[in-house]
DNA sequence: AATGCGCGCAACCGCGTAGAC
DNA sequence: CGTCTACGCGGTTGCGCGCAT
């Protein structure tokens, strides 16, 4: 009974060191992308998603593992207040950190520490709870505009499709207001108490990182979604 | 010393979006 | 223009470890 037609082709579970080595070698040789073919060509019996996740979260160069610094923690909290559960965006501002790690860190360390912290699975910002349902997810993405390096759609592009959709307009307006308020407080915060360079140099939030951090906000504002704060 | 419980982390799953055909 | 495929993101689950009883 071993030769079954429905044998599981895709391996699951924890990655073994040898699997890591295979994947790392393969990606370093052939580059990222085409994850669906990586498993076949490299000999790994893993799904493309699994390979991509493993590379992105653990094998990629410059990955920083281990405890978060106070600055990183503070950054996560403030970014989450601004962005909600936009883990990839938050992680994008933390050099060497991945969205998965940020997400886990939030769920396990930060969420419970906050006054209104919720339990696992309902980790959204209370202020934005209604906005974090799957139903509204795509709406929010369009309204906020994703600053993905892949060059995603402009938030403006979808506005033309909103004819008669007052609900979406209201939502966009509400989001805009929220951003304006929080951006203002963010600006005040960094003006009054700017980040200082970390002792070990792992995290610097002084000049350029600050600008890099703000570029998404500027992008958002510049596309006409926000007011002038 | 053994058992149970809780916590943290790694990985999987489903959905949405973008690009190719 | 419509359909298909691959990629990326966020939510959720399961496993392993450490601590308390």
PDB file of C-alpha atoms (C1' of nucleotides) in Angstrom, chain A residues 12-13 15 49-50 54 58 65 104 112 120 138 153, chain B residues 7-19:
ATOM      1  CA  UNK A  12       5.441  20.160   5.313  1.00  0.00           C
ATOM      2  CA  UNK A  13       6.694  20.916   8.759  1.00  0.00           C
ATOM      3  CA  UNK A  15      12.792  22.824   7.769  1.00  0.00           C
ATOM      4  CA  UNK A  49       5.192  29.352  -0.859  1.00  0.00           C
ATOM      5  CA  UNK A  50       7.122  27.451   1.732  1.00  0.00           C
ATOM      6  CA  UNK A  54      11.805  30.185   4.407  1.00  0.00           C
ATOM      7  CA  UNK A  58      15.471  32.966   7.651  1.00  0.00           C
ATOM      8  CA  UNK A  65      17.414  37.500  14.571  1.00  0.00           C
ATOM      9  CA  UNK A 104       4.870  37.403  16.081  1.00  0.00           C
ATOM     10  CA  UNK A 112      -0.594  42.030  25.620  1.00  0.00           C
ATOM     11  CA  UNK A 120      -4.140  36.010  19.855  1.00  0.00           C
ATOM     12  CA  UNK A 138      -8.877  45.289  -0.107  1.00  0.00           C
ATOM     13  CA  UNK A 153      -1.450  50.174  -8.272  1.00  0.00           C
TER      14      UNK A 153
ATOM     15  C1'  DC B   7       4.110  31.059  25.961  1.00  0.00           C
ATOM     16  C1'  DG B   8       6.722  31.926  21.883  1.00  0.00           C
ATOM     17  C1'  DC B   9       8.033  30.791  17.358  1.00  0.00           C
ATOM     18  C1'  DA B  10       7.845  28.663  12.845  1.00  0.00           C
ATOM     19  C1'  DA B  11       5.068  27.382   9.291  1.00  0.00           C
ATOM     20  C1'  DC B  12       0.692  26.829   6.694  1.00  0.00           C
ATOM     21  C1'  DC B  13      -3.587  28.523   4.621  1.00  0.00           C
ATOM     22  C1'  DG B  14      -6.688  31.547   2.275  1.00  0.00           C
ATOM     23  C1'  DC B  15      -7.400  35.698  -0.155  1.00  0.00           C
ATOM     24  C1'  DG B  16      -6.308  39.525  -3.063  1.00  0.00           C
ATOM     25  C1'  DT B  17      -3.473  41.642  -6.634  1.00  0.00           C
ATOM     26  C1'  DA B  18      -0.442  42.012 -10.570  1.00  0.00           C
ATOM     27  C1'  DG B  19       1.407  40.399 -14.657  1.00  0.00           C
TER      28       DG B  19
END
